[in-house]
XYZ file of C-alpha atoms in Angstrom:
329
model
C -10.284 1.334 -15.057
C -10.415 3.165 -11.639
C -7.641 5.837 -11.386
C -5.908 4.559 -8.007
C -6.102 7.828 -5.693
C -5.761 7.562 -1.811
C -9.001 8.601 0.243
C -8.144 9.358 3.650
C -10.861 6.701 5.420
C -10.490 3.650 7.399
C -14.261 2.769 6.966
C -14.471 -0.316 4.514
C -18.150 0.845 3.963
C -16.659 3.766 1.926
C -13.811 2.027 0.279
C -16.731 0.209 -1.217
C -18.953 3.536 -1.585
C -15.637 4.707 -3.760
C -16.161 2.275 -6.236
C -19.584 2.385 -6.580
C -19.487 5.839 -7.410
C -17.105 5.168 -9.933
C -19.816 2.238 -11.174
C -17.188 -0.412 -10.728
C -18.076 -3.971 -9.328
C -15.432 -5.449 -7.129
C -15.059 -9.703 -7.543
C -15.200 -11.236 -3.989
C -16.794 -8.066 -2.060
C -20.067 -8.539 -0.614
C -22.312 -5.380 0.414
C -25.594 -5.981 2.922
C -27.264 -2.919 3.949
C -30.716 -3.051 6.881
C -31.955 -0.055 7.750
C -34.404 0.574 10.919
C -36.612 3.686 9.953
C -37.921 3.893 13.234
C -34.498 3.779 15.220
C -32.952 5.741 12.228
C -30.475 2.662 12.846
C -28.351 0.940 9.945
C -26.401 -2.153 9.781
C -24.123 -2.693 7.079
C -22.051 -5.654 5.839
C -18.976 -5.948 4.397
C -17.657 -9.400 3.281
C -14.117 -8.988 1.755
C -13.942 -12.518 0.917
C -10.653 -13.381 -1.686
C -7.148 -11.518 -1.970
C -8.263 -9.886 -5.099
C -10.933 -7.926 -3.255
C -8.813 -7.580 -0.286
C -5.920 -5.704 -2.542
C -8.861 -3.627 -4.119
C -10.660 -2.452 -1.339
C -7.096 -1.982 0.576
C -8.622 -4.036 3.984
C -8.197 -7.343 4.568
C -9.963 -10.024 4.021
C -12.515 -10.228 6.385
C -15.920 -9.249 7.852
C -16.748 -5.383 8.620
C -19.577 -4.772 10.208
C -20.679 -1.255 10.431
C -23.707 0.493 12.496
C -24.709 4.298 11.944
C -26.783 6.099 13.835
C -27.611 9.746 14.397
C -28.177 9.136 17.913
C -24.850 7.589 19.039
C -23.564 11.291 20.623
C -26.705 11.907 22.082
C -26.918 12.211 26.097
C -30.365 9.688 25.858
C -29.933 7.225 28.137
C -32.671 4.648 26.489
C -31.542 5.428 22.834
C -27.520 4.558 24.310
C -28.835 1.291 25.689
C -31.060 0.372 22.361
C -27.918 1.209 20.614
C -25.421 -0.812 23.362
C -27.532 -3.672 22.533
C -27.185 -3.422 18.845
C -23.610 -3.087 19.312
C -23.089 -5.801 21.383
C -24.832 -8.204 18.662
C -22.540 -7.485 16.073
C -19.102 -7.814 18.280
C -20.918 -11.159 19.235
C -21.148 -12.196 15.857
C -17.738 -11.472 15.197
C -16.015 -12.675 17.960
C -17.712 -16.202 16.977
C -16.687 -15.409 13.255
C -13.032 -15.379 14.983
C -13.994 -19.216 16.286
C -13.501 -17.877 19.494
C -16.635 -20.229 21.795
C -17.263 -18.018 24.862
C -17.133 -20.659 27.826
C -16.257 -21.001 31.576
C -13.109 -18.928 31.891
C -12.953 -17.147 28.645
C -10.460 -14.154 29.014
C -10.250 -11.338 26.894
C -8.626 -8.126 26.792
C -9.757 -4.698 26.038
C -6.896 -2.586 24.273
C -7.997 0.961 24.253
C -5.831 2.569 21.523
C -4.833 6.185 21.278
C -3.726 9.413 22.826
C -5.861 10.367 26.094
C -4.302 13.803 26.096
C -5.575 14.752 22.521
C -9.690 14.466 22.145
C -10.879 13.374 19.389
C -8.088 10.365 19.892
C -9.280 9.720 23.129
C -11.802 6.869 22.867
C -9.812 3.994 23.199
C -8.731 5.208 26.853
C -12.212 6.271 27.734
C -13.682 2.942 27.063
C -11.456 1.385 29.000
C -12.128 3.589 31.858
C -15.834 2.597 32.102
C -15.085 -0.943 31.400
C -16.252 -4.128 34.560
C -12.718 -5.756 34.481
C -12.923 -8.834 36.204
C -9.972 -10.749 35.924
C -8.435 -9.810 39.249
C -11.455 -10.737 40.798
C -11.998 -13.625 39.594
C -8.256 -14.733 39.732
C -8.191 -13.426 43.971
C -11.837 -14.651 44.768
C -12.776 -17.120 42.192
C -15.968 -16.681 39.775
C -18.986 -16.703 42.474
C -17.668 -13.358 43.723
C -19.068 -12.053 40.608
C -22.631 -13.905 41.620
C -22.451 -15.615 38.634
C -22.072 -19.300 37.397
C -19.865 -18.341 34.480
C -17.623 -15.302 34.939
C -15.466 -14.283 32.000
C -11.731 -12.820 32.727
C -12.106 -9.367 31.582
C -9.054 -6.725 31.805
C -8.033 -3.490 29.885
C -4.794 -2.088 28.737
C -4.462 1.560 27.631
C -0.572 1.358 25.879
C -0.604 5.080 24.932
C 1.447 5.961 21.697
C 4.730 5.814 20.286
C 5.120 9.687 20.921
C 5.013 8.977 24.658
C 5.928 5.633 25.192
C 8.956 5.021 22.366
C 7.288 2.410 21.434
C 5.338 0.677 19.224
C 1.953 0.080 20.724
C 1.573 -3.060 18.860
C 5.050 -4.425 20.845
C 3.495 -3.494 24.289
C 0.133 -5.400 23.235
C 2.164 -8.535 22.527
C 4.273 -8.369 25.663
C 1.180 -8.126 27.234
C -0.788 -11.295 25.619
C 2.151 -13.051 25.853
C 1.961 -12.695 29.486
C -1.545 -13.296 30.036
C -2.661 -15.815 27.424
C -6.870 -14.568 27.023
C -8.239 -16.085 23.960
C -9.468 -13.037 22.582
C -8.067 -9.040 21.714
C -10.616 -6.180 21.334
C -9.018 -3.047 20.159
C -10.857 0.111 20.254
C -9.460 3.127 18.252
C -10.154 6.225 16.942
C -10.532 6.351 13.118
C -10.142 8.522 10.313
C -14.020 8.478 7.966
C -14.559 9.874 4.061
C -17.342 11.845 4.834
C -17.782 14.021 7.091
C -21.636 13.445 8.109
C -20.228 10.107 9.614
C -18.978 11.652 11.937
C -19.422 10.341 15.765
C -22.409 8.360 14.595
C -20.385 5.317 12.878
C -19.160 2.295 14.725
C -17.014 0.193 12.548
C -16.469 -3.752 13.977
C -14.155 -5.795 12.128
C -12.681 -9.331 12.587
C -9.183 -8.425 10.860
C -8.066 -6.310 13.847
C -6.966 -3.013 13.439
C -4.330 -0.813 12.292
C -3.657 2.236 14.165
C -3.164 5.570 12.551
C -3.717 4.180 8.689
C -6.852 6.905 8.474
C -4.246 9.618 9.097
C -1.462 8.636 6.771
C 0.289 7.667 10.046
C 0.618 4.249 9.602
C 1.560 1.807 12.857
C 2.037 -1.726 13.286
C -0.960 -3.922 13.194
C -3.049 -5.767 15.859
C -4.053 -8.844 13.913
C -4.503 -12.432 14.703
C -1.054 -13.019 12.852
C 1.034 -10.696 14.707
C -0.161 -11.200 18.336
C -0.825 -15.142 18.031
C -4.669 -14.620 19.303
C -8.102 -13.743 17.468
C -8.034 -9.757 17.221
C -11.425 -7.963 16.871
C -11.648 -4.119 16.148
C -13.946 -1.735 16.903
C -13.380 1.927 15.581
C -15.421 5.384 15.677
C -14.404 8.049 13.516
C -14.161 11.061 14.645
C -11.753 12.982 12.256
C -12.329 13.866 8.398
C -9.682 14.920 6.096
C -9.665 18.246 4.785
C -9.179 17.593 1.167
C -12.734 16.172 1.814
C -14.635 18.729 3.477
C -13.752 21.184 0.475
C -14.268 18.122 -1.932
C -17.761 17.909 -0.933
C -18.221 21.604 -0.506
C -17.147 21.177 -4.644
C -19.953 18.692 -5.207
C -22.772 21.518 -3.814
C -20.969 24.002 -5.800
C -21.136 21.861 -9.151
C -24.765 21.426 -8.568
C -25.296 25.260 -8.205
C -23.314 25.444 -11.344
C -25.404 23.276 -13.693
C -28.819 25.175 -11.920
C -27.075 28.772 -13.133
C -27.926 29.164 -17.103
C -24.519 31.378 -17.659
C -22.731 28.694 -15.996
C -24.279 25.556 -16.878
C -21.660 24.219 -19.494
C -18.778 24.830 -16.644
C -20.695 22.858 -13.913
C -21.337 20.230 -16.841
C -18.198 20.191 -17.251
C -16.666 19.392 -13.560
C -19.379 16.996 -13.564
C -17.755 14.806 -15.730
C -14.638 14.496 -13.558
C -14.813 10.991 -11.574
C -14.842 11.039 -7.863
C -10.737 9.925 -7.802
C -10.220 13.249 -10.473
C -12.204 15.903 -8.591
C -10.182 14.375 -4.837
C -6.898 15.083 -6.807
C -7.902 18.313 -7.696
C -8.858 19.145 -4.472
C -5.750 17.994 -3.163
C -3.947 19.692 -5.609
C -5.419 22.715 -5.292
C -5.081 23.008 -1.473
C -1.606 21.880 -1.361
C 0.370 22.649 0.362
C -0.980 24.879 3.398
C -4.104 21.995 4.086
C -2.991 18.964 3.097
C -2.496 16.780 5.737
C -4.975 18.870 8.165
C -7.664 16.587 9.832
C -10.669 18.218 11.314
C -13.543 17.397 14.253
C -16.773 18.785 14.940
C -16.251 21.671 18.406
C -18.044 19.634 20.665
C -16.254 16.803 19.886
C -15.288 16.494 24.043
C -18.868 15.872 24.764
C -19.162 13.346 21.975
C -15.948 11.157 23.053
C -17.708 10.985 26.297
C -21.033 9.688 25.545
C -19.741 7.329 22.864
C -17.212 5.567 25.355
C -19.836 5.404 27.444
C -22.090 3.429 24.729
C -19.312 1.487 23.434
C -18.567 0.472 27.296
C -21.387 -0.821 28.013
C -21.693 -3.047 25.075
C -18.919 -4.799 26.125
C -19.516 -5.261 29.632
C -23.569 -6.386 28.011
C -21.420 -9.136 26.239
C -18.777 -10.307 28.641
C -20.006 -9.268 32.324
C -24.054 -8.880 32.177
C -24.494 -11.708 29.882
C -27.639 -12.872 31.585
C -28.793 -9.169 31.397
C -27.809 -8.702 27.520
C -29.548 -12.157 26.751
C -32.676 -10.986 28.433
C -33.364 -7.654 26.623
């Protein structure tokens, strides 16, 4: 039996990483993994598909679709496009998972989540800022003043957060859809990942929604399907790592230096035999209480928000404003 400790992550990919290490098999979860050598580019799947494996993993049931990359920070203007375009795929696929059918007036809204003022929460806001909204365009001047045949209702909301606003973010979303009616939400956030090598080069996509602030212990009302009445898609870059983890995996190079030491062997052997739960409550433990609760992001973490949102951006307008252009690359 897995000992039931809390791992500060909201990446299903390592929810499911957790148990593996623990060599327990999940009923109902479904793990697909394709790696490009050549792009250093990998897709991975996640198919929560009954309650049981929902209430295990702690997600939703649901699809999770998850792309890493070393190259998603970098300032490369053809690797952000190859990337753009990978992106774009998988929020496709999604958004038709949601049965959402993208056709002559399809409206959707762009949520960007989080706290502009504070970095390395900042790239919900940002990818709104480089978003092509359209809907007041389109709604003033009809679709040919787009120069297209088809022109999808695009607009963007950035809600802020409770500490600003007084409210919940989720109740200004809702106001919002309930005054606009588009058939689809996308909610971009901030997340919180397990390890720290994931870093602003993960893009998690999910069709469950999202719920703000559950990486960070801080945990907000949910943008699902359920609570605002319309199919909720969320995409999520983490960009924060807890510090009970960084000194958890600085542990896991120390235990390995241990059993390579011959006066030390039998301690490292030892430690060894801890699961991954034990040695995280140790950690914990250990560092309590002057750490716990600290989250930490790389220094140039300013520069990374940037190019990401610009990435992110431009998958979305690929999908929902170039669509000719996205269909021909």
């Amino acid at each position: 039996m897995v000992r039931n400790y809390s791992v500060r992550t909201d990446l299903a990919l390592e929810e499911k990483e957790r148990f593996e290490s623990d060599n327990v098999e999940i009923p109902g979860v479904i793990l697909e993994e394709d790696y490009d050598e050549e792009r250093e580019l990998r897709i991975t799947r996640v198919e929560i598909e009954t309650e049981n494996g929902a209430k295990a993993m702690g997600k939703p049931v649901g699809t999770y679709l998850t792309l890493e990359t070393p190259n998603l920070a970098l300032p490369d203007e053809e690797s952000s496009r190859e990337i753009a375009l990978e992106l774009c795929r998988c929020i496709r696929e999604l958004v038709g998972r949601s049965g959402c059918r993208m056709g002559e007036d399809f409206s959707v809204i762009v949520v960007g989540l989080g706290n502009r003022e504070v970095t390395p929460d900042a790239l919900g806001p940002y990818v709104a800022d480089h978003l092509n909204v359209t809907r007041h365009i389109v709604r003033e001047y009809g679709k040919y003043a787009m120069g297209m045949e088809h022109a999808n209702l695009v607009s963007a909301v950035v809600p802020g957060v409770m500490g600003q606003t007084g409210m919940e973010t989720a109740e200004i979303v809702k106001g919002v859809v309930r005054e606009t009616h588009p058939d689809l939400v996308i909610a971009v956030d901030a997340l919180a990942a397990r390890n720290s090598r994931r870093l602003n080069r993960t893009v998690q996509i999910a069709s469950t929604g999202i719920h703000p602030g559950s990486g960070v212990g801080n945990h907000r009302t949910a943008m699902t399907a359920e609570s605002l009445g319309v199919p909720v898609v969320g995409i999520g870059v983490p960009t924060v790592v807890d510090a009970a983890t960084i000194v958890n995996d600085t542990m896991e190079n120390f235990i390995r230096a241990l059993e390579n030491t011959d006066s030390l062997k039998n301690v490292g052997e030892v430690l060894k035999s801890y699961t991954a739960g034990e040695k995280y409550e140790l950690v914990r433990e250990l560092i309590s209480p002057h750490l716990n609760g600290m989250f930490v992001t790389p220094k140039d973490v300013d520069e990374m928000i940037h190019h990401i949102s610009h990435t992110v951006a431009e998958a979305l307008n690929m999908l929902f404003v170039n669509r000719t252009q996205e269909q021909g690359a």
